[in-house]
Coordinates of N, CA and C in Angstrom, one line a residue:
M1 N 101.1 126.4 96.7 CA 102.4 124.4 95.6 C 101.6 123.8 95.1
N2 N 101.1 123.4 93.8 CA 99.6 122.3 93.4 C 100.8 121.1 93.2
D3 N 102.1 120.9 94.0 CA 102.4 119.7 93.7 C 103.2 119.3 95.0
V4 N 102.3 117.7 95.3 CA 103.0 117.9 96.7 C 102.4 116.1 97.2
V5 N 104.7 116.2 97.6 CA 104.9 115.1 97.8 C 104.3 114.8 99.3
V6 N 103.4 113.3 100.1 CA 103.9 113.2 101.2 C 103.0 111.8 101.3
L7 N 104.6 112.0 102.6 CA 105.4 111.5 102.3 C 104.5 110.9 104.7
G8 N 104.0 109.3 104.2 CA 103.2 108.8 105.2 C 101.8 108.8 104.5
G9 N 101.1 108.9 103.6 CA 100.5 109.3 103.8 C 98.4 108.2 103.5
A10 N 98.9 106.8 104.4 CA 98.4 106.2 104.0 C 97.8 106.4 106.5
G11 N 98.6 107.4 107.7 CA 97.9 107.7 108.2 C 97.2 108.7 108.7
G12 N 96.5 108.3 110.2 CA 95.8 109.2 110.1 C 94.8 110.9 109.3
I13 N 96.8 111.6 109.8 CA 96.5 112.4 109.6 C 97.5 112.6 107.8
G14 N 98.0 112.0 108.0 CA 98.7 111.4 106.5 C 98.0 111.9 105.2
S15 N 96.1 110.9 105.6 CA 95.0 111.2 104.8 C 94.4 111.9 104.3
A16 N 94.7 112.1 105.8 CA 93.3 113.5 106.3 C 94.3 115.3 105.3
V17 N 95.7 115.0 105.2 CA 96.7 115.9 104.6 C 96.1 115.9 102.8
V18 N 96.0 114.4 102.6 CA 96.1 113.5 101.0 C 94.6 114.7 100.7
R19 N 94.1 114.0 100.6 CA 92.4 114.2 100.6 C 91.8 115.5 100.7
A20 N 92.5 116.7 102.0 CA 93.0 118.1 102.5 C 93.4 119.0 101.2
L21 N 93.9 117.9 100.2 CA 94.9 118.7 99.5 C 94.8 118.3 97.9
L22 N 93.4 117.8 98.0 CA 92.9 117.2 96.9 C 91.6 118.1 96.1
A23 N 91.5 118.1 97.6 CA 90.0 119.0 97.3 C 90.2 120.3 97.1
E24 N 91.5 120.7 97.2 CA 92.0 122.6 97.0 C 91.9 122.4 95.6
G25 N 92.6 121.2 95.0 CA 92.7 120.6 93.0 C 94.3 121.0 93.4
R26 N 94.4 120.5 94.3 CA 96.3 120.1 93.7 C 96.4 118.7 93.6
R27 N 97.5 118.2 92.9 CA 98.0 116.9 92.9 C 99.2 116.2 93.5
V28 N 98.7 115.4 94.4 CA 99.3 114.9 95.0 C 100.5 113.4 94.8
A29 N 100.5 112.9 94.9 CA 101.4 111.9 95.3 C 102.2 111.1 96.8
A30 N 101.5 110.2 97.3 CA 101.2 109.4 98.8 C 103.1 109.1 98.7
V31 N 103.9 108.7 99.4 CA 104.4 107.3 100.0 C 103.9 107.1 101.7
D32 N 103.7 105.1 101.0 CA 103.1 104.4 102.8 C 103.7 102.8 102.6
V33 N 104.1 102.6 103.2 CA 104.5 101.0 103.0 C 102.8 101.2 103.8
A34 N 101.7 100.8 103.8 CA 100.6 100.1 104.1 C 99.7 100.5 102.5
P35 N 98.6 100.1 101.6 CA 98.3 100.5 100.7 C 97.5 101.9 101.2
P36 N 96.9 102.0 99.8 CA 95.8 103.8 99.6 C 94.8 103.3 100.5
P37 N 93.6 104.1 101.2 CA 92.7 104.2 101.0 C 91.6 103.9 99.6
P38 N 90.2 103.5 99.5 CA 90.0 103.1 98.8 C 89.5 104.6 98.4
E39 N 89.0 105.7 99.0 CA 89.0 106.6 98.0 C 90.1 107.7 97.9
L40 N 92.1 107.2 98.0 CA 92.8 107.4 97.6 C 93.2 106.5 96.3
A41 N 93.1 106.1 96.1 CA 93.5 104.9 95.0 C 93.9 105.8 93.3
D42 N 93.2 106.5 93.3 CA 93.6 106.7 92.1 C 94.9 107.1 91.4
I43 N 95.4 108.8 92.9 CA 96.2 108.4 92.4 C 97.5 108.1 92.8
P44 N 98.4 108.4 92.7 CA 100.3 108.0 92.8 C 100.1 107.9 94.0
W45 N 100.2 106.5 93.9 CA 100.9 106.0 95.6 C 101.8 105.8 95.7
I46 N 103.0 105.6 95.9 CA 103.9 105.0 96.1 C 104.5 104.2 96.8
R47 N 103.9 102.3 96.8 CA 104.5 101.0 98.0 C 105.8 101.7 98.2
G48 N 106.2 101.9 99.8 CA 107.2 101.8 99.6 C 108.0 102.2 101.6
D49 N 109.1 101.9 102.0 CA 109.4 102.9 102.9 C 110.3 104.0 102.3
A50 N 109.3 105.1 103.2 CA 110.0 106.6 103.1 C 111.1 107.0 103.6
T51 N 111.5 106.2 104.2 CA 112.5 106.4 105.1 C 114.5 106.5 103.6
D52 N 113.7 106.1 101.9 CA 115.2 105.1 101.5 C 114.5 106.5 100.6
P53 N 115.5 106.9 100.0 CA 116.0 107.7 99.2 C 115.7 108.5 97.2
A54 N 115.7 106.1 97.3 CA 115.3 105.8 96.2 C 114.2 106.5 95.4
V55 N 113.7 105.8 96.7 CA 111.6 105.7 97.1 C 110.5 107.3 97.3
I56 N 111.5 107.8 97.6 CA 111.0 109.0 98.2 C 111.1 109.7 96.6
G57 N 113.2 109.7 95.9 CA 112.8 109.7 94.1 C 111.6 109.6 93.7
T58 N 111.0 108.4 94.2 CA 110.1 107.9 92.4 C 108.5 109.2 93.2
A59 N 109.0 109.1 93.7 CA 107.1 110.1 94.5 C 107.4 111.5 93.3
F60 N 108.8 112.2 93.7 CA 108.8 113.5 93.4 C 108.9 112.9 91.5
D61 N 108.8 111.7 91.5 CA 109.3 112.0 89.8 C 107.5 111.9 89.8
A62 N 106.8 111.1 90.2 CA 105.7 111.1 90.2 C 104.4 111.5 89.2
L63 N 105.1 113.0 89.9 CA 104.1 114.9 90.0 C 105.1 115.3 88.6
G64 N 106.8 115.0 89.2 CA 107.1 116.2 88.4 C 108.3 117.4 88.5
G65 N 108.1 118.6 88.7 CA 106.9 119.6 89.0 C 107.0 120.7 90.4
V66 N 107.0 118.9 91.3 CA 106.9 119.2 92.9 C 107.1 120.4 94.1
T67 N 106.5 121.2 94.1 CA 106.7 121.9 95.0 C 106.4 122.4 96.2
G68 N 106.1 120.9 96.6 CA 105.2 121.2 97.7 C 106.0 119.1 98.8
L69 N 106.0 119.6 100.2 CA 106.5 118.5 100.9 C 105.8 118.2 101.1
V70 N 105.0 117.5 102.7 CA 104.3 117.0 103.7 C 105.0 115.5 104.7
H71 N 105.9 115.9 105.3 CA 106.6 115.1 105.9 C 106.0 114.5 107.2
C72 N 105.7 113.6 107.2 CA 103.8 112.5 108.1 C 104.4 111.0 109.0
L73 N 106.0 111.1 108.9 CA 106.9 109.6 109.5 C 107.1 109.3 111.3
L74 N 106.8 108.6 111.9 CA 106.7 108.6 113.3 C 107.2 106.6 112.9
S75 N 107.7 107.1 114.9 CA 108.6 105.4 115.3 C 108.0 105.9 116.5
E76 N 107.7 105.2 117.3 CA 107.2 104.6 118.7 C 108.6 103.9 118.8
H77 N 108.9 104.0 120.1 CA 109.5 102.3 121.1 C 108.9 102.7 122.5
R78 N 107.8 102.6 122.9 CA 106.9 101.9 124.5 C 108.0 101.9 125.4
A79 N 108.9 102.2 126.4 CA 109.1 102.2 127.4 C 109.6 102.9 128.5
P80 N 110.6 102.4 130.0 CA 110.7 103.3 130.5 C 111.8 103.9 130.3
L81 N 113.1 104.4 130.7 CA 113.9 104.5 131.0 C 114.4 104.1 130.3
A82 N 114.9 103.3 131.7 CA 115.6 102.5 132.4 C 115.2 100.8 130.9
G83 N 114.8 101.1 130.6 CA 114.4 99.8 129.7 C 115.4 100.0 128.8
Q84 N 114.7 101.1 127.3 CA 115.1 101.7 126.5 C 116.7 100.9 126.4
T85 N 116.6 100.8 124.9 CA 119.0 100.4 124.2 C 119.3 101.7 123.2
P86 N 120.2 101.9 123.1 CA 120.9 102.2 121.9 C 119.8 102.6 120.9
D87 N 119.6 101.3 120.1 CA 119.3 100.8 118.8 C 118.5 100.8 118.9
A88 N 117.0 100.6 119.7 CA 115.4 101.6 119.4 C 115.5 102.5 119.6
L89 N 116.5 103.8 119.8 CA 116.6 105.1 120.0 C 117.1 104.9 118.4
R90 N 117.7 105.3 118.3 CA 118.3 105.4 116.6 C 117.4 105.2 115.9
R91 N 116.4 103.9 116.3 CA 115.2 103.4 115.1 C 114.5 104.6 114.7
V92 N 113.8 105.0 116.5 CA 113.0 106.0 116.1 C 113.6 107.4 116.1
L93 N 114.6 108.1 116.4 CA 115.0 108.4 115.8 C 115.3 108.5 114.2
D94 N 115.9 107.9 114.1 CA 116.2 107.9 111.5 C 114.0 108.1 111.6
I95 N 113.0 107.2 112.1 CA 111.7 107.7 110.6 C 111.7 108.5 111.0
G96 N 112.0 108.9 112.5 CA 110.5 109.9 113.1 C 111.2 111.5 112.4
A97 N 112.6 111.2 112.3 CA 113.8 112.8 112.7 C 114.1 112.8 110.8
V98 N 115.7 112.1 111.5 CA 116.9 112.0 110.3 C 116.2 111.8 108.9
S99 N 114.5 111.3 109.1 CA 114.0 110.9 107.7 C 113.7 111.9 107.0
A100 N 113.6 113.4 107.2 CA 112.5 114.7 106.9 C 114.4 115.3 106.0
L101 N 114.8 114.7 106.4 CA 116.4 115.2 105.8 C 116.6 115.3 104.6
E102 N 116.1 114.5 103.5 CA 116.3 113.3 102.4 C 116.0 114.3 101.7
P103 N 113.9 114.0 101.8 CA 113.1 114.3 101.1 C 113.0 116.3 100.3
L104 N 113.5 117.2 102.1 CA 113.9 118.4 101.8 C 114.7 118.3 100.9
Q105 N 115.6 118.4 100.8 CA 116.3 118.6 100.0 C 116.3 118.3 98.9
Q106 N 115.3 117.5 98.5 CA 115.1 116.8 97.1 C 114.5 118.1 97.2
L107 N 113.6 118.6 97.9 CA 112.5 118.8 97.6 C 113.1 120.3 96.4
V108 N 114.4 120.8 97.5 CA 115.6 122.2 97.5 C 115.3 122.4 96.0
D109 N 116.3 121.0 95.8 CA 117.2 120.9 94.4 C 116.3 120.4 93.2
R110 N 115.1 120.0 93.3 CA 114.5 119.7 91.7 C 113.4 120.9 91.5
A111 N 113.2 122.1 93.0 CA 112.6 123.4 93.2 C 113.6 124.3 91.8
G112 N 114.8 124.4 92.1 CA 116.0 124.5 91.5 C 115.6 126.8 91.8
G113 N 115.0 126.8 92.4 CA 115.4 127.9 92.9 C 113.2 128.3 92.9
R114 N 112.9 128.0 92.5 CA 111.3 128.4 92.4 C 110.8 128.5 94.0
P115 N 109.9 129.1 94.1 CA 109.4 128.5 95.6 C 108.7 127.6 95.7
C116 N 109.0 127.3 96.7 CA 108.7 125.7 97.2 C 108.2 126.1 98.8
A117 N 107.6 125.2 99.5 CA 107.7 124.8 101.0 C 107.2 123.4 101.6
A118 N 107.7 123.1 102.4 CA 107.1 122.1 103.3 C 106.9 121.9 104.9
V119 N 106.0 120.9 104.8 CA 105.7 121.0 106.0 C 105.7 119.8 107.5
L120 N 106.8 119.6 108.3 CA 106.5 119.2 108.5 C 106.0 118.6 110.4
V121 N 105.1 117.6 110.3 CA 104.4 117.0 111.5 C 104.7 116.7 113.1
S122 N 105.4 117.2 113.5 CA 105.5 116.9 114.9 C 104.9 116.2 115.9
S123 N 104.9 116.5 117.4 CA 103.7 116.7 117.9 C 104.0 117.7 119.4
I124 N 103.2 117.1 119.9 CA 103.4 118.7 121.3 C 104.2 117.4 122.4
H125 N 104.4 115.8 122.3 CA 105.3 115.6 123.0 C 106.3 116.0 123.1
A126 N 106.8 116.6 121.9 CA 108.4 117.3 121.4 C 108.7 117.9 123.1
G127 N 107.4 118.9 123.6 CA 107.8 119.5 124.2 C 107.1 119.7 126.4
L128 N 107.1 118.3 125.7 CA 106.8 117.5 127.3 C 107.5 116.3 127.3
A129 N 107.2 116.4 128.7 CA 107.2 115.0 128.8 C 106.4 113.7 129.4
W130 N 106.4 111.8 129.4 CA 104.8 111.3 128.5 C 106.3 110.4 129.1
G131 N 105.6 109.9 130.1 CA 106.4 107.9 131.3 C 106.8 106.7 129.9
G132 N 106.8 106.7 129.4 CA 107.3 105.4 128.3 C 107.6 106.2 127.3
Q133 N 107.9 107.1 126.6 CA 108.0 107.6 125.2 C 108.9 108.4 124.3
A134 N 109.9 108.4 125.3 CA 111.3 109.1 125.1 C 112.1 108.9 124.3
P135 N 112.0 108.5 123.5 CA 112.3 108.4 122.2 C 111.3 109.0 121.4
Y136 N 110.1 109.2 120.8 CA 109.2 110.3 120.4 C 109.6 111.1 120.6
A137 N 109.9 111.2 121.6 CA 109.4 112.8 122.3 C 111.0 113.0 121.6
M138 N 112.6 112.4 121.5 CA 113.3 113.3 121.1 C 113.1 112.5 119.9
A139 N 112.9 112.3 118.3 CA 112.4 111.9 117.7 C 111.7 113.6 117.0
K140 N 110.1 113.9 117.6 CA 109.9 115.1 117.8 C 109.9 116.8 117.5
A141 N 111.4 116.5 119.0 CA 112.3 117.9 118.8 C 113.3 117.6 118.3
A142 N 113.7 116.9 117.1 CA 115.0 117.3 116.3 C 114.2 117.5 115.2
L143 N 112.9 116.1 115.0 CA 112.7 117.7 114.0 C 111.9 118.7 113.8
E144 N 111.7 119.7 114.8 CA 111.2 120.3 114.6 C 112.4 121.5 114.2
A145 N 113.6 121.2 115.6 CA 114.8 121.6 115.1 C 115.4 121.9 113.4
L146 N 115.4 120.2 112.9 CA 115.6 120.0 111.3 C 114.4 121.4 111.0
G147 N 113.9 121.1 111.4 CA 112.4 122.6 110.7 C 113.5 123.8 110.3
R148 N 113.1 124.5 111.4 CA 114.6 125.9 111.8 C 115.2 125.9 111.2
A149 N 116.0 124.5 111.2 CA 116.9 124.7 110.0 C 117.2 125.4 108.9
A150 N 116.1 124.3 108.2 CA 115.4 123.8 106.9 C 114.4 125.6 106.2
A151 N 114.6 126.7 107.5 CA 114.3 126.9 106.9 C 114.7 128.6 106.4
V152 N 116.4 128.4 107.6 CA 116.8 129.6 107.8 C 117.8 129.1 106.1
E153 N 118.6 127.5 106.5 CA 119.7 127.7 105.1 C 119.1 127.8 104.2
F154 N 118.2 126.8 103.7 CA 117.2 126.6 102.2 C 115.3 128.0 102.2
G155 N 116.0 128.3 102.7 CA 115.1 130.1 103.3 C 115.3 130.7 101.1
P156 N 117.2 130.9 101.4 CA 117.5 131.9 100.2 C 117.4 131.4 98.3
R157 N 117.2 129.3 99.2 CA 116.6 128.5 97.4 C 115.1 128.5 97.3
G158 N 114.5 129.5 98.2 CA 113.3 129.7 97.5 C 111.8 128.1 98.8
L159 N 112.8 128.1 99.7 CA 111.7 127.2 100.1 C 111.2 127.5 102.0
R160 N 110.3 127.2 102.8 CA 109.3 127.7 103.3 C 109.3 126.7 103.3
C161 N 109.9 126.4 105.7 CA 109.4 124.7 106.1 C 108.5 125.9 107.2
N162 N 108.2 124.9 107.9 CA 106.8 124.4 108.4 C 107.4 123.6 109.7
V163 N 107.2 123.7 110.8 CA 106.1 122.5 112.1 C 105.4 122.6 112.0
V164 N 104.1 122.0 112.4 CA 102.9 121.1 112.7 C 103.4 120.4 113.7
R165 N 102.8 121.2 115.4 CA 102.4 120.4 116.2 C 100.9 120.2 116.6
P166 N 100.4 118.7 116.8 CA 99.3 118.5 116.9 C 99.4 118.6 118.8
G167 N 97.6 118.0 119.4 CA 98.2 117.5 120.7 C 97.7 116.7 120.1
F168 N 96.5 115.5 121.1 CA 95.8 114.1 120.8 C 94.8 114.9 120.1
V169 N 94.9 114.2 118.6 CA 94.3 113.7 117.7 C 93.1 112.1 117.9
M170 N 92.6 112.1 117.2 CA 91.8 111.1 117.4 C 92.1 110.0 115.9
V171 N 92.8 109.4 115.7 CA 93.0 108.3 114.7 C 93.5 107.1 114.9
P172 N 93.7 106.7 114.4 CA 93.3 104.8 113.9 C 93.9 104.0 114.8
R173 N 95.7 104.7 115.1 CA 96.6 104.2 116.3 C 96.1 104.3 117.1
N174 N 94.8 105.9 117.6 CA 95.3 105.5 119.6 C 93.3 105.6 119.3
A175 N 93.4 104.2 119.0 CA 91.3 104.5 118.9 C 91.1 103.4 119.3
H176 N 92.1 103.1 120.4 CA 91.7 102.0 121.3 C 91.0 102.9 123.1
R177 N 92.0 104.6 122.9 CA 91.3 105.5 123.4 C 90.6 105.7 123.0
W178 N 89.9 106.6 122.1 CA 88.9 107.7 122.1 C 87.4 106.6 121.8
K179 N 88.0 105.3 122.1 CA 86.1 104.4 121.4 C 85.8 104.2 122.9
D180 N 86.9 104.0 123.6 CA 86.5 103.4 125.7 C 85.7 104.9 125.7
K181 N 84.5 104.8 125.8 CA 84.0 106.1 126.8 C 84.1 106.6 127.9
A182 N 84.9 105.4 128.9 CA 85.2 106.7 129.8 C 86.5 107.3 129.5
T183 N 87.7 106.3 129.3 CA 89.1 107.0 128.8 C 88.4 109.1 127.6
R184 N 87.7 108.0 126.8 CA 87.9 109.6 126.2 C 86.6 110.6 126.6
E185 N 85.8 110.5 127.5 CA 85.2 111.6 128.4 C 86.3 111.8 129.5
A186 N 87.0 111.2 129.6 CA 88.7 111.7 130.2 C 89.6 112.8 130.0
L187 N 89.6 112.4 128.4 CA 91.0 113.0 127.4 C 89.8 114.3 127.1
T188 N 88.5 114.4 127.5 CA 87.6 115.8 126.6 C 87.7 116.6 127.9
K189 N 87.9 115.6 128.7 CA 88.3 116.9 130.3 C 89.0 118.1 130.6
G190 N 90.3 117.0 129.9 CA 91.5 117.9 129.8 C 91.2 118.7 128.5
Q191 N 90.7 119.2 127.3 CA 90.2 119.9 126.0 C 89.1 121.3 126.8
P192 N 90.1 123.0 126.7 CA 89.3 123.9 126.7 C 88.2 123.6 126.4
L193 N 88.6 123.5 125.1 CA 87.8 123.7 123.9 C 86.3 122.1 124.2
G194 N 86.6 121.4 124.8 CA 85.3 120.2 125.0 C 85.0 119.4 124.2
E195 N 86.4 119.3 123.4 CA 86.7 118.0 122.3 C 87.7 117.6 121.9
L196 N 87.2 116.6 121.2 CA 88.9 116.3 120.7 C 89.2 117.0 119.7
G197 N 90.2 116.6 119.4 CA 90.7 117.0 118.0 C 90.9 116.3 117.3
R198 N 90.4 116.9 115.2 CA 90.1 115.3 114.4 C 91.2 115.4 113.2
P199 N 91.8 114.6 112.8 CA 92.8 114.5 111.7 C 92.9 115.5 110.4
D200 N 91.2 116.3 110.2 CA 91.0 117.3 109.2 C 91.5 118.4 109.9
D201 N 90.8 118.9 111.0 CA 91.8 120.5 111.8 C 93.4 120.3 111.3
V202 N 94.2 118.8 112.2 CA 95.9 119.4 111.4 C 95.7 119.3 110.2
A203 N 94.9 118.9 109.2 CA 94.9 118.7 108.5 C 94.5 120.5 107.0
R204 N 93.9 120.5 107.9 CA 93.3 122.4 106.8 C 94.6 123.1 107.0
V205 N 94.8 123.4 108.1 CA 96.7 123.7 108.9 C 97.9 123.9 108.0
I206 N 97.6 122.9 107.8 CA 99.1 121.9 106.9 C 99.1 122.9 105.2
A207 N 97.6 122.6 105.3 CA 97.1 122.7 103.7 C 97.2 124.8 104.1
F208 N 97.2 125.2 104.5 CA 97.3 126.2 104.5 C 98.4 126.7 104.4
L209 N 99.3 126.4 105.3 CA 101.4 126.9 105.2 C 101.1 126.1 103.9
L210 N 100.9 125.3 103.5 CA 101.7 125.7 102.1 C 100.8 126.5 100.6
S211 N 99.6 127.0 101.1 CA 99.2 127.8 100.4 C 100.5 129.1 100.2
D212 N 99.6 130.0 99.1 CA 100.0 130.8 99.2 C 99.9 132.3 99.8
Q213 N 98.9 131.8 100.7 CA 98.3 132.8 101.0 C 99.9 132.8 102.7
A214 N 99.7 131.8 102.3 CA 101.2 131.5 104.4 C 102.5 131.9 103.9
R215 N 102.6 132.9 102.8 CA 103.7 133.3 102.2 C 105.5 133.6 102.0
F216 N 104.9 134.5 103.5 CA 105.7 134.8 104.0 C 105.5 133.9 105.5
V217 N 105.4 132.9 105.6 CA 105.7 132.3 107.5 C 106.7 131.1 107.4
S218 N 107.5 131.1 107.5 CA 108.1 130.3 107.7 C 109.4 130.1 109.1
G219 N 109.7 128.7 109.5 CA 110.6 128.6 110.4 C 109.7 129.2 112.1
E220 N 108.3 128.1 111.0 CA 108.1 128.5 112.6 C 107.0 127.4 112.7
T221 N 106.9 127.0 114.4 CA 105.7 125.8 115.2 C 104.8 127.0 115.5
V222 N 103.2 125.8 114.6 CA 102.4 125.7 114.9 C 101.5 124.6 115.9
T223 N 101.0 125.4 117.0 CA 100.6 123.7 117.6 C 99.0 123.8 117.6
V224 N 98.6 122.7 117.0 CA 97.1 122.6 116.9 C 96.7 121.5 117.9
D225 N 96.3 122.5 118.9 CA 95.1 121.4 119.8 C 94.5 121.5 121.1
G226 N 93.9 122.4 121.1 CA 92.1 123.2 121.2 C 92.8 124.2 122.3
A227 N 94.2 124.4 122.2 CA 94.2 124.6 123.8 C 94.8 123.8 125.1
M228 N 95.0 122.8 124.8 CA 95.3 121.8 125.3 C 97.0 122.5 126.1
T229 N 98.1 122.6 125.7 CA 99.0 122.6 126.3 C 98.9 124.5 127.0
A230 N 98.1 125.1 126.2 CA 98.3 126.4 127.2 C 97.2 126.6 128.4
A231 N 96.7 125.3 128.9 CA 96.2 125.2 130.3 C 96.8 124.9 131.5
L232 N 97.3 125.7 132.5 CA 97.6 125.2 133.6 C 97.0 124.5 134.5
P233 N 96.9 123.1 135.0 CA 96.6 122.9 135.6 C 96.0 122.2 137.1
E234 N 95.6 122.9 137.1 CA 95.0 123.1 139.4 C 94.3 121.7 139.4
P235 N 95.6 121.7 140.9 CA 94.8 120.5 141.6 C 93.8 120.8 141.9
G236 N 93.0 119.3 142.0 CA 92.0 120.4 142.8 C 90.1 120.3 142.4
S237 N 90.9 120.8 140.8 CA 89.6 121.5 139.6 C 89.7 120.9 138.9
P238 N 88.0 120.4 139.3 CA 87.7 119.4 137.7 C 88.1 119.8 136.5
G239 N 88.5 119.0 135.6 CA 89.0 119.2 133.7 C 90.3 120.3 134.1
V240 N 90.9 121.0 133.4 CA 92.3 120.7 133.1 C 92.2 122.9 132.6
G241 N 93.2 123.1 133.9 CA 93.1 124.5 133.8 C 91.4 125.6 133.8
R242 N 90.5 124.3 133.8 CA 89.3 125.0 134.5 C 89.2 126.1 135.9
L243 N 88.3 126.8 136.5 CA 88.7 127.5 137.8 C 86.7 127.6 137.8

């Protein structure tokens, strides 16, 4: 898929996806409320709300023959369940999951039956519970369900849709954790590979799923976490899942 729209292109994973696709010679348009990183200033960059259908349409128009889409949007409202409100929950769900519907519809309509591909960026939170993160987890779980539905319902119209589920990745929004030596060491102990994930690790998987090499891969959720969630914690032993 040579022409790709990336929603959330200024984020840690989103910007890595843009760079990875450009390195492969693809044309990319990005959408974000934030300005582009300096190294991405020359690509079509739409400053605006990626949940707005008009903004999404502008991004598609910037390239013309778009056949690829990456949805990399998120919102959080960190609070215990007892302190959550329906309005806060709806906003997180709207940004993290509902916002993927319109671009998927536009992609399929504009492709006009040509092969096209989408990747939705989820999180390991979709399958796990972590205190204070219920809205985020719910949004990511809903996003994964939408990805499967799109693969099935839009498949006959040429769409392949997959989900990537990253684990802990060193991005700017969690830099306070991995830049602190003690916290980073604690996080690393929970990684069977002995290191923390980087945005490029996720971006390369996304680029593959958009490529013709993955032409028969659709409806899948690919976890990119270095086996972190595959390890069974053993009480009393150092590290997670290490015997």
